[in-house]
Every structure is written in C-alpha cells, then in structure tokens.
Amino acid sequence: MIRVRKVYDNVSRANRDAIAQVRAIVAEQFPTARTQDLEKIDQQLIDPLRYRYRSILLVVENASGRVRAFAMLLHLTDLNIAFLELISIAAASGDRGIGAVLYESVREEAVALGVSGLFLECSVDDERITDQKTRELNAQRLRFYERFGVRPIINTVYDRPVFPGDNDLYHLMYDGLGGSPAPRRKLLRKVVEAILRRKYGDLYDAAAAKAIAQSFGHDPARIREPRSLGVAPVPVALPSGAHKRIALLVNESHNIHHVRDRGYVEAPVRIPVILKELDKTDLFARVEPRHTSLGLLQRVHDARYIKYLKDVCNFLPERKSIYPIIFPVRNHSRPPKDLELRLGYYCTDTFTPLHRNVYPAAYGAVNCAVTGARSLLRGYRLAYALVRPPGHHAERRVFGGFCYFNASAVAAEFLSDFGRVAILDVDYHHGNGTQDIFYERSDVLTLSIHGAPPGAYPHFAGFADERGSGAGENCNINFPLPEKATTARYHRTLALALRAVRNFSADHLVVALGLDTARSDPTGTWQLLPADFEQMGQAIGKLGLPTLVVQEGGYYTRTLGHNARAFFEGLWRGHERETSVESG
C-alpha cells in the first residue's frame, strides 16, 4: 500500500526523514549532482523569498515510510503558474504505475493551487541525441506525458544547447490542466524568463533569459502534434476539494451508541441535524474513514484501559447500560477483578455509562478524526470529523463526560509526526482529557476556552494556573470564563487564544468544536448565536493553517445545525481570505 504525502518544510522528524530519502534517490540517479543541489532540496522548502517561488515536495511512501518516488513542484505565485522541477522514481520501487499516480497527484495539487497552467521540462527525443538508447528513453518519457495531454511547446530556442557541443537538451512542456490548450504569448514569455532566472540563474543572465523568452513568438504557443496514435489523453483529475473544499468524515456507525436513559442528551439525532444544514452548502466532500491502528491509539490511551473498554463492552448484553457505583481510584495497583465493579476504576463521573456498542462507536470516531488528519497531508486544507460519542473528556486511562476515546487527541498525535500541533478546544466544558494527555509535551500546544471550574464540568480541571509541566511547561493554556460571560468577552478571549497559536508556530491545528456554548444549550450557560459561530469560524480560518475540526458537544438540536453551518461558512471564508492573501 502506498500514499502520496505533501512535505512543506524540514521541521518534523517524518519530513526530515523523507527529505533524506529524496536526496539519496537524486544522488543515485544523478551521480554528477552537486552538493549544493542536494542541499537546495530542503532549503527551498523553507526559504521561498530567496528563490522567489513556493516549493511543495510530494513523496510516495509505502506503509513503512520508505519513499518510492517524489516530485518537487514550484508555485510561482506572482505569475499564477506551477513548474514541475523534478519527478523521479526510486530504482527499487518496481514502478507498477507509481509514476502515473505521482503525476496525477502533481496535477491535483496544481489545480488546488488555482494556477492557470503547469509547466515542466522533458529531454528531447530527436536526432540531436546521437545515442539511440538515450533517444528511445526520452521518447518513452514524452509518450508518458502525452497520455495526459502534455506536449512540447515548439518553434522556440528553448531546446537549443546552452554551450557549444551540449546535448543535454530539454523541451518546455505545457499542461493546461483541463483548461486552455496552449498558453498565450504574453504570459509565456514571463514564465520562461522566470524559470530561467530563478531556477537556472547560474547559467542565464537577464539578457540571455530575455532573448530565449522572446523566441516564443506565436500567440497562442505552438504545441507539438501527438505522436502516440489512438491514445486518448487522461482527463485532469480534479482533487476532491476543488469543488467541495472541506473533507467531511462522518461516523456512520455512531447510532449504535444510543443510550435511552432519561436525561441523557448525547443522542444520535445530533448528527443528522448537523448534516441537514451542511448539505445546504457546497463546502464539503465526503471522504471514507479508514481504520486507525491500535498502535496509534495506544500512544494516547493506556493499553490496559483500551483492553478493559473492549472486554466490558463484549461482556455486556444488548440494551443494558451500566454506571459506576464505586470508585476504587485510591489503589491503582489493585483494581477490582469484576468487570462491573472495575467500571469506577476507569470512570470519572456517575452519568457516563457503558454498553455493548460504546467501544466500536468510539473507535469509529477515532477512525474519522485520524482519516481527517491524513486528508490534511493529501491536499485538503480543512477537514471535519462529524462524530459521536465526543472525546475531549477522555484522559489517558479514564473516561467520563460522555467521552471514551479522545479522537481529537489521537488525530493530534498522528499529526505530531509531521510538525508542531495546536489543539484549540472551544467546547463549553474544559477538555481535561486533552490536557492530561499532552500536559508534559512541548510539541503539542493545548488551549481550552470553557466555563470556569469548579462550577462547570469537569469541576476539577481547567484552572488558569494549569500551564503544563516538565518539557510541556507553558504549552497548556486555559481560559476559564464565568457563567454569565458575554459574547463580546468570549470573542476577546478567542483572539488571545489565536494569538497564542500564532506564537507557537503550529504546522497543523485541531479544533475540538463544542457547540454547547450556544444559547439555550442544556449543558451550558452562554449565549452564542449563529452570527457568533460564524465570527468564531472566520477568526480561526484566518490563521491559514491546515485545520481539522472534530465534533465534541452541542445538545440543543433546534439550533445545532444552524450553528454548525455558520461556523464552517465562517471558517471557509476566513481561510480562503488568508490563503489568497498569502498566494497573492
């Protein structure tokens, strides 16, 4: 099994490892590559101002993280075009279509960037190359691109030797990405000058680059006729987010978790009322959740706790819910042997029951959240895991507050392999579980805006002086607000939290979205209206970060869907505004 992942920098361990493997592939396939060429691979990822383009490295990895192929895509934001600098497959990969998968991913990324065209180079295949084997290999490469409707721009001097006797010659190729079949002369001349000066600045001075650009005289450009007969071009594969922009993961099996006990507000109806309103927008693309490994879950939750939850759920008969009646927490070394008596050993309150379907439903929520996190590495900038049961009260070894597995935390743990992560909890109730899990970590910033303890659940956590410990000191920030906090104060507090996220320089953001801050919610006391949720979403979106939203609380079903819709409409507008400013 393989996956295509985007690498934006060299900060995380996973990214540094991928870049090292990319360097090894380049060194193997291009033995004459200079040291500075190898070093440039990660330098251009982190210093776009120096090179005057934004670089995106796409790597094809197998299940064990080995890089089988890669492509370096340059985004020239001032010209609104993309240039494929390099695409290569590891010698030991066995290919098996990896090249096509990778180039399709390059096209998807280019479309997602909104560029007017994709340019690349490919070695010439004519009589100027006297080595027949090399000429045939070059022709094979050109036929590969021709399958996608990508052909050389002809009648120019671009493919002429740089120095007398030089036979390292290249066509400039154009991929219209399903749009214009050929670029116009005015744009093309600017593109050629930019490529030659920014990529080959040590070979071409400004005058030479301008002279080559002026040789592109046709308007629109002349494109070579196809040479592969009877082969229809592969249509451009628009990314799922090109039309519907937010990856939507729905825990379809959530309704197996249905506690009918009187007063239990965490009901299955919460999901369809949200979906009903989201379906009125064109912001979402459904993505199928994938299974999350037990190993990743055990990085967040204690293995004994996970096993107990699975065992007790398998033990319970249908339609029976059990609640803790004793809490033997004072003796961690001697938990009760009886499954029902042990319930209080792993639970923090008296109103969160277990029944047969808790384990699969909670695991399903984790699957959605982690798949949403993965989608941020596959090209989406925003993702929403619409799940229940919620999870932010689940600590490393205990459950409570309707929460069993902390899906937000598991997703953040996954993303922490790819950079710094901030978790912003906007549920009315403090995210004690998330705080507990990351309290001693410096690579994950946890922030929570919530009703102040001890008045609001969970009563024993969420105080302002809880700042983290050890390596995680100052990486946990609580914003407890009073029972009658005004909406104006709420938005001021949110602004403080977002400032902390910026100062942390997070690579990814996870939002634990509780909609129980709304007016009339049975579990909260604040008065937020749809306009406030829209404002909240817009403020978060303006961070411009790849963002995963995981559903937590929110129980007033008359307004639940409206509030969710308002939040995501604001999130999308804020994010689009910020990213368009960056790329402009």
Coordinates of C-alpha atoms in Angstrom, one line a residue:
M1 CA 0.0 0.0 0.0
I2 CA 1.3 3.5 -0.9
R3 CA 0.3 7.0 -0.1
V4 CA 1.2 10.4 -1.6
R5 CA 2.1 13.0 1.1
K6 CA 3.0 16.6 0.8
V7 CA 6.1 18.0 2.6
Y8 CA 6.2 21.8 3.2
D9 CA 9.3 22.0 5.4
N10 CA 12.1 20.2 7.2
V11 CA 10.8 20.7 10.8
S12 CA 9.3 17.3 11.7
R13 CA 11.1 14.0 12.1
A14 CA 9.0 12.5 9.3
N15 CA 9.7 15.3 6.9
R16 CA 13.4 15.2 7.6
D17 CA 13.5 11.5 7.0
A18 CA 11.6 11.9 3.7
I19 CA 13.9 14.6 2.5
A20 CA 17.0 12.5 3.3
Q21 CA 15.5 9.6 1.2
V22 CA 14.8 12.0 -1.6
R23 CA 18.4 13.2 -1.5
A24 CA 19.5 9.6 -1.7
I25 CA 17.3 8.9 -4.8
V26 CA 18.7 12.1 -6.5
A27 CA 22.3 11.1 -5.7
E28 CA 21.7 7.6 -7.1
Q29 CA 20.0 8.6 -10.3
F30 CA 22.1 11.7 -10.9
P31 CA 25.7 10.9 -9.8
T32 CA 27.0 14.2 -11.0
A33 CA 24.6 16.2 -8.8
R34 CA 26.4 18.8 -6.9
T35 CA 26.3 19.0 -3.1
Q36 CA 24.6 22.4 -3.3
D37 CA 21.9 20.8 -5.5
L38 CA 21.2 18.2 -2.8
E39 CA 21.2 20.8 0.0
K40 CA 18.8 23.0 -2.0
I41 CA 16.1 20.4 -1.8
D42 CA 15.1 21.4 1.8
Q43 CA 16.4 24.9 1.6
Q44 CA 13.9 25.9 -1.0
L45 CA 11.1 24.4 1.1
I46 CA 11.8 26.8 4.0
D47 CA 13.0 29.9 2.2
P48 CA 10.5 30.9 -0.6
L49 CA 11.6 34.5 -0.5
R50 CA 15.2 33.6 -1.5
Y51 CA 14.1 31.5 -4.5
R52 CA 11.0 33.6 -5.4
Y53 CA 8.8 30.6 -5.6
R54 CA 7.0 28.4 -3.1
S55 CA 8.1 24.7 -3.1
I56 CA 6.0 21.7 -2.4
L57 CA 7.6 18.2 -2.2
L58 CA 5.3 15.3 -2.9
V59 CA 6.5 11.9 -1.8
V60 CA 5.1 8.5 -2.5
E61 CA 5.6 6.3 0.6
N62 CA 4.9 2.7 1.4
A63 CA 3.3 1.5 4.6
S64 CA 6.7 1.6 6.4
G65 CA 7.5 5.1 5.4
R66 CA 10.0 4.3 2.6
V67 CA 10.0 6.9 -0.2
R68 CA 9.4 5.1 -3.5
A69 CA 9.1 8.3 -5.7
F70 CA 8.9 12.0 -5.4
A71 CA 8.1 15.2 -7.2
M72 CA 9.2 18.8 -6.5
L73 CA 6.5 21.3 -7.5
L74 CA 7.3 25.1 -7.7
H75 CA 4.5 27.6 -7.3
L76 CA 5.3 30.9 -8.9
T77 CA 2.6 32.9 -7.1
D78 CA 3.3 36.2 -8.9
L79 CA 2.6 34.5 -12.3
N80 CA -0.1 32.1 -11.0
I81 CA 1.6 29.1 -12.6
A82 CA 3.3 25.9 -11.4
F83 CA 6.5 24.4 -12.6
L84 CA 7.4 20.7 -12.0
E85 CA 11.1 21.0 -11.2
L86 CA 11.7 17.3 -10.8
I87 CA 9.9 13.9 -10.7
S88 CA 11.7 10.7 -10.0
I89 CA 11.1 7.1 -9.0
A90 CA 13.4 5.1 -6.8
A91 CA 15.2 2.3 -8.7
A92 CA 14.0 -0.4 -6.3
S93 CA 10.3 0.7 -6.4
G94 CA 9.3 -1.7 -9.2
D95 CA 7.2 1.3 -10.6
R96 CA 3.9 -0.5 -11.1
G97 CA 2.2 2.7 -12.1
I98 CA 3.8 4.8 -9.4
G99 CA 4.8 7.4 -12.0
A100 CA 1.2 7.9 -13.1
V101 CA -0.1 8.1 -9.6
L102 CA 2.5 10.7 -8.7
Y103 CA 1.9 12.8 -11.8
E104 CA -1.8 12.8 -11.2
S105 CA -1.1 14.0 -7.7
V106 CA 1.0 16.8 -9.1
R107 CA -1.9 17.8 -11.3
E108 CA -4.3 17.7 -8.4
E109 CA -2.1 19.9 -6.4
A110 CA -1.7 22.4 -9.3
V111 CA -5.5 22.6 -9.7
A112 CA -5.9 23.0 -5.9
L113 CA -3.5 26.0 -6.1
G114 CA -5.7 27.5 -8.7
V115 CA -2.9 28.1 -11.2
S116 CA -3.5 28.8 -14.9
G117 CA -1.2 26.1 -16.1
L118 CA 1.5 23.6 -15.2
F119 CA 4.9 23.7 -16.9
L120 CA 7.7 21.2 -16.9
E121 CA 10.8 20.1 -18.9
C122 CA 11.4 16.8 -20.7
S123 CA 14.6 15.7 -22.6
V124 CA 14.3 16.0 -26.4
D125 CA 13.8 12.8 -28.5
D126 CA 15.2 13.8 -31.9
E127 CA 18.3 13.2 -34.0
R128 CA 20.4 15.7 -32.0
I129 CA 20.7 12.9 -29.4
T130 CA 23.1 10.5 -31.2
D131 CA 22.8 7.8 -28.5
Q132 CA 19.9 5.6 -29.7
K133 CA 19.2 4.1 -26.2
T134 CA 19.0 7.6 -24.7
R135 CA 16.8 8.8 -27.5
E136 CA 14.4 6.0 -27.1
L137 CA 14.3 6.5 -23.3
N138 CA 13.5 10.2 -23.9
A139 CA 10.8 9.3 -26.4
Q140 CA 9.3 6.9 -23.8
R141 CA 9.1 9.8 -21.3
L142 CA 7.4 12.1 -23.7
R143 CA 4.9 9.4 -24.5
F144 CA 4.2 9.1 -20.8
Y145 CA 3.3 12.8 -20.6
E146 CA 1.4 12.6 -23.8
R147 CA -1.0 10.2 -22.1
F148 CA -2.1 13.3 -20.0
G149 CA -2.3 15.6 -23.0
V150 CA 1.0 17.2 -22.1
R151 CA 3.2 18.0 -25.2
P152 CA 6.3 20.2 -26.0
I153 CA 6.0 23.9 -27.0
I154 CA 7.8 24.1 -30.4
N155 CA 9.3 26.7 -32.7
T156 CA 11.5 28.3 -30.0
V157 CA 15.1 28.2 -29.0
Y158 CA 14.4 26.8 -25.5
D159 CA 15.6 23.4 -26.6
R160 CA 18.9 24.7 -28.0
P161 CA 22.3 24.0 -26.4
V162 CA 23.4 26.3 -23.6
F163 CA 27.0 25.8 -24.6
P164 CA 28.5 24.6 -27.9
G165 CA 28.5 20.8 -28.0
D166 CA 26.0 20.5 -25.2
N167 CA 23.5 17.7 -25.9
D168 CA 21.6 18.0 -22.6
L169 CA 18.6 19.5 -24.3
Y170 CA 15.0 20.0 -23.0
H171 CA 11.6 20.7 -24.3
L172 CA 9.4 23.1 -22.3
M173 CA 6.1 21.2 -21.8
Y174 CA 2.7 22.6 -21.0
D175 CA -0.2 21.0 -19.1
G176 CA -3.4 23.1 -19.4
L177 CA -5.0 21.1 -16.5
G178 CA -8.2 20.8 -18.5
G179 CA -8.3 24.5 -19.4
S180 CA -6.5 26.4 -22.1
P181 CA -4.9 24.0 -24.7
A182 CA -2.0 26.4 -25.2
P183 CA -0.6 29.4 -23.2
R184 CA -0.7 32.9 -24.6
R185 CA 2.5 34.6 -25.6
K186 CA 2.5 37.4 -23.0
L187 CA 2.2 35.1 -20.1
L188 CA 4.6 32.5 -21.6
R189 CA 7.4 35.0 -22.1
K190 CA 7.2 36.0 -18.4
V191 CA 7.1 32.3 -17.4
V192 CA 10.2 31.5 -19.4
E193 CA 12.2 34.4 -18.0
A194 CA 11.1 33.5 -14.5
I195 CA 12.1 29.8 -14.9
L196 CA 15.5 30.6 -16.5
R197 CA 16.4 33.3 -13.9
R198 CA 15.0 31.6 -10.8
K199 CA 15.9 28.0 -11.5
Y200 CA 19.0 28.4 -13.7
G201 CA 20.3 31.8 -12.6
D202 CA 23.9 30.5 -12.7
L203 CA 23.6 29.7 -16.4
Y204 CA 21.5 32.6 -17.7
D205 CA 21.9 36.3 -17.1
A206 CA 18.9 38.6 -17.6
A207 CA 19.7 39.4 -21.2
A208 CA 20.1 35.7 -22.2
A209 CA 16.9 34.7 -20.4
K210 CA 15.0 37.6 -22.2
A211 CA 16.3 36.6 -25.6
I212 CA 15.1 33.0 -25.1
A213 CA 11.7 34.2 -23.9
Q214 CA 11.4 36.4 -27.0
S215 CA 11.7 33.3 -29.2
F216 CA 8.3 32.3 -28.1
G217 CA 6.6 34.3 -30.8
H218 CA 3.4 32.5 -31.6
D219 CA 0.2 33.6 -29.9
P220 CA -1.1 31.2 -28.6
A221 CA 2.0 29.0 -28.4
R222 CA 2.5 26.2 -30.9
I223 CA 2.2 22.7 -29.3
R224 CA 3.7 19.6 -31.0
E225 CA 1.3 17.2 -32.5
P226 CA 0.7 14.0 -30.6
R227 CA 2.9 11.0 -31.6
S228 CA 1.0 8.3 -29.7
L229 CA -1.8 7.2 -32.1
G230 CA -5.1 6.1 -30.8
V231 CA -4.4 7.1 -27.1
A232 CA -7.0 9.4 -25.6
P233 CA -5.4 11.8 -23.0
V234 CA -6.1 11.1 -19.4
P235 CA -8.5 13.9 -18.2
V236 CA -7.2 16.1 -15.4
A237 CA -8.2 14.6 -12.1
L238 CA -9.6 17.4 -10.1
P239 CA -8.9 17.0 -6.4
S240 CA -11.9 16.2 -4.2
G241 CA -11.5 19.6 -2.6
A242 CA -11.5 21.6 -5.9
H243 CA -15.3 22.0 -5.9
K244 CA -16.2 20.9 -2.4
R245 CA -13.5 22.1 -0.3
I246 CA -13.7 20.6 3.2
A247 CA -13.1 16.9 3.7
L248 CA -16.1 15.5 5.6
L249 CA -15.7 12.4 7.7
V250 CA -19.0 11.0 9.2
N251 CA -19.0 8.3 11.9
E252 CA -21.8 6.4 10.1
S253 CA -22.0 3.8 12.9
H254 CA -22.5 6.4 15.6
N255 CA -26.2 5.5 16.0
I256 CA -25.3 2.1 17.5
H257 CA -24.3 4.1 20.5
H258 CA -27.8 5.0 21.8
V259 CA -28.4 5.4 25.5
R260 CA -32.2 5.8 26.0
D261 CA -31.9 6.6 29.7
R262 CA -33.9 9.6 30.8
G263 CA -31.8 12.9 30.7
Y264 CA -29.0 11.5 28.5
V265 CA -28.6 14.3 26.0
E266 CA -25.8 12.9 23.9
A267 CA -28.3 11.4 21.4
P268 CA -27.9 10.1 17.8
V269 CA -30.1 12.9 16.4
R270 CA -27.2 15.3 16.8
I271 CA -25.5 14.0 13.6
P272 CA -28.4 14.2 11.1
V273 CA -29.5 17.7 12.3
I274 CA -26.0 18.9 11.6
L275 CA -25.8 17.1 8.2
K276 CA -29.1 18.6 7.1
E277 CA -27.7 22.1 7.3
L278 CA -24.3 21.2 5.9
D279 CA -25.9 19.7 2.9
K280 CA -27.3 23.1 2.1
T281 CA -23.8 24.4 1.4
D282 CA -21.3 23.3 -1.3
L283 CA -18.4 23.3 1.1
F284 CA -17.9 19.6 1.8
A285 CA -16.7 16.5 0.1
R286 CA -17.4 13.2 1.8
V287 CA -14.3 11.1 2.5
E288 CA -14.5 7.4 3.6
P289 CA -12.9 6.8 7.0
R290 CA -10.0 4.4 7.2
H291 CA -9.2 2.1 10.2
T292 CA -6.8 3.5 12.7
S293 CA -4.1 1.2 14.1
L294 CA -4.3 0.0 17.7
G295 CA -0.7 1.2 18.0
L296 CA -1.6 4.8 17.3
L297 CA -4.5 4.6 19.8
Q298 CA -2.1 3.2 22.4
R299 CA 0.2 6.2 22.0
V300 CA -2.7 8.2 23.5
H301 CA -4.6 5.9 25.8
D302 CA -3.3 3.3 28.3
A303 CA -3.3 -0.2 26.8
R304 CA -5.0 -1.7 29.9
Y305 CA -7.7 0.9 29.7
I306 CA -8.3 0.1 26.0
K307 CA -8.5 -3.6 26.7
Y308 CA -10.9 -3.1 29.6
L309 CA -13.2 -1.0 27.5
K310 CA -13.2 -3.6 24.7
D311 CA -13.7 -6.5 27.2
V312 CA -16.5 -5.0 29.2
C313 CA -18.4 -4.0 26.0
N314 CA -18.1 -7.5 24.7
F315 CA -19.3 -8.8 28.1
L316 CA -22.5 -6.7 28.3
P317 CA -25.8 -7.9 26.9
E318 CA -27.8 -6.0 24.3
R319 CA -29.7 -3.0 25.6
K320 CA -28.0 -2.9 29.0
S321 CA -26.2 0.2 30.3
I322 CA -24.1 0.1 33.4
Y323 CA -22.9 3.0 35.5
P324 CA -20.1 3.1 38.1
I325 CA -21.2 2.6 41.7
I326 CA -17.8 2.6 43.4
F327 CA -14.6 4.5 42.6
P328 CA -11.6 2.4 43.7
V329 CA -9.1 5.0 42.4
R330 CA -7.0 5.3 45.6
N331 CA -5.3 1.9 44.9
H332 CA -4.1 1.8 41.3
S333 CA -2.2 -1.4 41.9
R334 CA -5.2 -3.5 42.9
P335 CA -8.1 -2.8 40.5
P336 CA -11.3 -5.0 41.1
K337 CA -11.4 -8.2 39.1
D338 CA -15.2 -7.9 38.5
L339 CA -15.8 -6.0 35.2
E340 CA -18.7 -4.1 36.5
L341 CA -17.1 -3.2 39.8
R342 CA -14.0 -2.1 37.9
L343 CA -16.1 0.5 36.0
G344 CA -15.4 3.2 38.6
Y345 CA -11.7 2.5 38.3
Y346 CA -11.8 3.8 34.8
C347 CA -14.5 6.4 35.0
T348 CA -14.6 10.0 36.5
D349 CA -18.3 10.5 37.0
T350 CA -21.6 8.8 37.6
F351 CA -23.5 9.7 34.5
T352 CA -21.4 8.2 31.6
P353 CA -22.5 4.6 31.1
L354 CA -21.0 1.7 29.2
H355 CA -23.0 -0.6 27.0
R356 CA -22.2 -3.1 24.3
N357 CA -21.7 -0.6 21.4
V358 CA -19.5 2.0 23.2
Y359 CA -16.2 0.5 22.0
P360 CA -17.0 0.3 18.3
A361 CA -18.7 3.6 18.2
A362 CA -15.9 5.4 20.0
Y363 CA -13.3 3.6 17.8
G364 CA -15.3 4.8 14.7
A365 CA -15.0 8.4 15.9
V366 CA -11.2 7.9 16.1
N367 CA -11.1 6.5 12.6
C368 CA -12.9 9.6 11.3
A369 CA -10.6 12.0 13.1
V370 CA -7.4 10.3 12.1
T371 CA -8.6 10.0 8.5
G372 CA -9.4 13.7 8.6
A373 CA -5.9 14.4 9.8
R374 CA -4.5 12.3 6.9
S375 CA -6.5 14.3 4.5
L376 CA -4.6 17.4 5.5
L377 CA -1.5 15.6 4.3
R378 CA -3.2 14.7 1.0
G379 CA -4.1 18.1 -0.2
Y380 CA -7.1 19.3 1.8
R381 CA -6.6 22.4 3.9
L382 CA -9.7 21.9 6.0
A383 CA -11.4 18.7 7.3
Y384 CA -14.3 18.0 9.6
A385 CA -14.8 14.8 11.6
L386 CA -18.5 14.8 12.4
V387 CA -18.6 12.2 15.1
R388 CA -20.2 10.9 18.3
P389 CA -19.6 10.0 21.0
P390 CA -17.4 13.0 21.8
G391 CA -13.9 12.5 23.2
H392 CA -12.2 15.5 24.8
H393 CA -13.0 14.4 28.4
A394 CA -11.3 11.0 27.9
E395 CA -8.0 11.1 29.6
R396 CA -5.1 8.7 29.1
R397 CA -6.6 6.0 31.3
V398 CA -10.1 7.1 32.2
F399 CA -13.4 8.1 30.5
G400 CA -16.2 10.5 31.5
G401 CA -18.4 13.3 30.3
F402 CA -19.9 11.1 27.5
C403 CA -16.3 10.5 26.2
Y404 CA -14.5 7.2 25.8
F405 CA -11.6 7.7 23.3
N406 CA -10.2 11.1 22.7
A407 CA -10.5 11.3 18.9
S408 CA -9.1 14.9 18.8
A409 CA -6.0 13.8 20.8
V410 CA -5.4 10.7 18.6
A411 CA -5.6 12.9 15.5
A412 CA -3.2 15.4 17.0
E413 CA -0.8 12.6 18.0
F414 CA -0.8 11.4 14.4
L415 CA -0.1 15.0 13.1
S416 CA 2.7 15.5 15.6
D417 CA 4.8 13.2 13.5
F418 CA 4.7 15.9 10.8
G419 CA 5.2 19.1 12.7
R420 CA 4.0 21.2 15.7
V421 CA 0.3 20.9 16.5
A422 CA -2.1 23.2 18.3
I423 CA -5.4 21.9 19.8
L424 CA -8.0 24.6 20.4
D425 CA -10.9 23.4 22.5
V426 CA -14.0 25.7 22.2
D427 CA -16.4 23.4 23.9
Y428 CA -18.3 24.9 26.9
H429 CA -16.6 22.3 29.1
H430 CA -12.9 22.1 29.7
G431 CA -11.0 19.5 27.7
N432 CA -9.5 17.8 30.7
G433 CA -8.7 14.6 28.7
T434 CA -6.7 16.5 26.1
Q435 CA -4.9 18.4 28.8
D436 CA -4.0 15.2 30.6
I437 CA -2.6 13.5 27.5
F438 CA -0.3 16.3 26.4
Y439 CA 0.5 18.0 29.7
E440 CA 4.2 17.2 29.5
R441 CA 4.6 17.7 25.8
S442 CA 6.3 20.7 24.1
D443 CA 5.4 19.8 20.5
V444 CA 1.6 20.0 21.1
L445 CA 0.0 23.2 22.4
T446 CA -3.3 22.7 24.1
L447 CA -5.7 25.6 24.6
S448 CA -9.2 25.5 26.1
I449 CA -11.9 28.2 26.4
H450 CA -14.5 27.0 28.9
G451 CA -16.8 27.5 31.8
A452 CA -14.7 28.1 34.9
P453 CA -14.2 25.4 37.5
P454 CA -15.4 24.3 39.9
G455 CA -18.9 25.4 38.7
A456 CA -18.7 23.8 35.3
Y457 CA -17.9 20.2 34.5
P458 CA -15.5 18.5 34.9
H459 CA -15.1 20.7 38.0
F460 CA -11.6 19.5 38.9
A461 CA -9.6 20.8 35.9
G462 CA -9.4 23.8 33.7
F463 CA -7.9 26.3 36.1
A464 CA -5.8 29.2 34.6
D465 CA -2.7 28.2 36.6
E466 CA -2.5 24.7 34.9
R467 CA 0.2 25.6 32.4
G468 CA 1.9 22.2 31.7
S469 CA 4.8 20.6 33.4
G470 CA 8.3 19.4 32.5
A471 CA 9.0 19.8 28.8
G472 CA 5.4 20.9 28.4
E473 CA 5.6 23.9 30.7
N474 CA 3.7 26.8 29.2
C475 CA 2.3 24.6 26.5
N476 CA -1.1 24.2 28.1
I477 CA -3.3 27.4 28.3
N478 CA -6.7 27.5 29.9
F479 CA -9.2 30.4 29.5
P480 CA -11.9 29.8 32.2
L481 CA -14.8 32.2 31.8
P482 CA -17.6 32.9 34.2
E483 CA -21.1 31.5 34.0
K484 CA -22.6 34.7 32.6
A485 CA -19.7 35.6 30.2
T486 CA -20.8 38.0 27.4
T487 CA -20.3 37.2 23.8
A488 CA -18.0 40.2 23.5
R489 CA -15.8 38.8 26.2
Y490 CA -15.9 35.4 24.5
H491 CA -14.6 36.8 21.2
R492 CA -11.8 38.8 23.0
T493 CA -10.7 35.6 24.7
L494 CA -10.7 33.7 21.4
A495 CA -8.5 36.4 20.0
L496 CA -6.0 35.8 22.8
A497 CA -6.1 32.0 22.2
L498 CA -5.5 32.5 18.4
R499 CA -2.5 34.8 19.2
A500 CA -1.0 32.0 21.3
V501 CA -1.4 29.6 18.4
R502 CA 0.4 32.0 16.0
N503 CA 3.2 32.5 18.6
F504 CA 3.6 28.7 18.8
S505 CA 4.2 28.5 15.1
A506 CA 2.0 25.5 14.7
D507 CA 2.1 23.5 11.5
H508 CA -1.4 22.0 12.0
L509 CA -4.5 23.0 14.0
V510 CA -7.0 20.7 15.6
V511 CA -10.3 22.3 16.7
A512 CA -12.4 20.5 19.3
L513 CA -15.7 22.0 18.3
G514 CA -18.2 22.1 21.0
L515 CA -21.5 23.9 20.0
D516 CA -22.8 23.8 23.6
T517 CA -21.7 27.4 24.0
A518 CA -24.9 28.3 22.2
R519 CA -27.9 30.0 23.7
S520 CA -30.4 27.5 25.3
D521 CA -28.0 24.6 25.3
P522 CA -29.0 22.3 28.3
T523 CA -25.4 21.8 29.4
G524 CA -24.0 25.4 29.1
T525 CA -24.9 28.9 30.2
W526 CA -23.5 31.2 27.5
Q527 CA -25.5 32.9 24.7
L528 CA -23.7 32.4 21.4
L529 CA -25.8 32.8 18.3
P530 CA -25.2 31.7 14.7
A531 CA -23.5 35.1 13.9
D532 CA -21.1 34.4 16.8
F533 CA -20.2 31.0 15.5
E534 CA -19.6 32.5 12.0
Q535 CA -17.3 35.1 13.6
M536 CA -15.6 32.4 15.5
G537 CA -15.0 30.2 12.4
Q538 CA -13.7 33.2 10.4
A539 CA -11.2 34.1 13.1
I540 CA -9.9 30.6 13.2
G541 CA -9.8 30.3 9.5
K542 CA -7.6 33.5 9.3
L543 CA -4.8 31.5 10.9
G544 CA -4.4 30.0 7.4
L545 CA -3.3 26.6 9.0
P546 CA -4.3 23.1 7.8
T547 CA -7.1 22.6 10.2
L548 CA -9.0 19.5 11.4
V549 CA -12.3 20.1 13.2
V550 CA -13.6 17.3 15.4
Q551 CA -17.1 17.5 16.8
E552 CA -17.4 17.5 20.6
G553 CA -20.5 18.7 22.4
G554 CA -23.6 20.7 21.4
Y555 CA -27.0 19.4 22.5
Y556 CA -29.7 21.9 21.7
T557 CA -30.9 20.3 18.5
R558 CA -33.2 23.1 17.4
T559 CA -30.2 25.4 16.6
L560 CA -27.4 22.8 16.5
G561 CA -27.3 22.5 12.7
H562 CA -27.6 26.3 12.1
N563 CA -24.7 26.9 14.4
A564 CA -22.5 24.3 12.8
R565 CA -23.3 25.7 9.3
A566 CA -22.5 29.2 10.4
F567 CA -19.2 28.1 11.9
F568 CA -18.0 26.3 8.8
E569 CA -19.1 29.1 6.4
G570 CA -17.0 31.5 8.6
L571 CA -14.1 29.1 8.7
W572 CA -14.1 28.7 4.9
R573 CA -14.3 32.5 4.3
G574 CA -11.6 33.2 6.8
H575 CA -9.3 30.5 5.5
E576 CA -9.8 31.5 1.8
R577 CA -9.1 35.1 2.6
E578 CA -5.9 34.3 4.4
T579 CA -4.6 31.8 1.8
S580 CA -5.4 34.1 -1.1
V581 CA -3.5 36.9 0.5
E582 CA -0.5 34.6 1.1
S583 CA -0.5 33.4 -2.6
G584 CA -1.1 36.9 -4.0

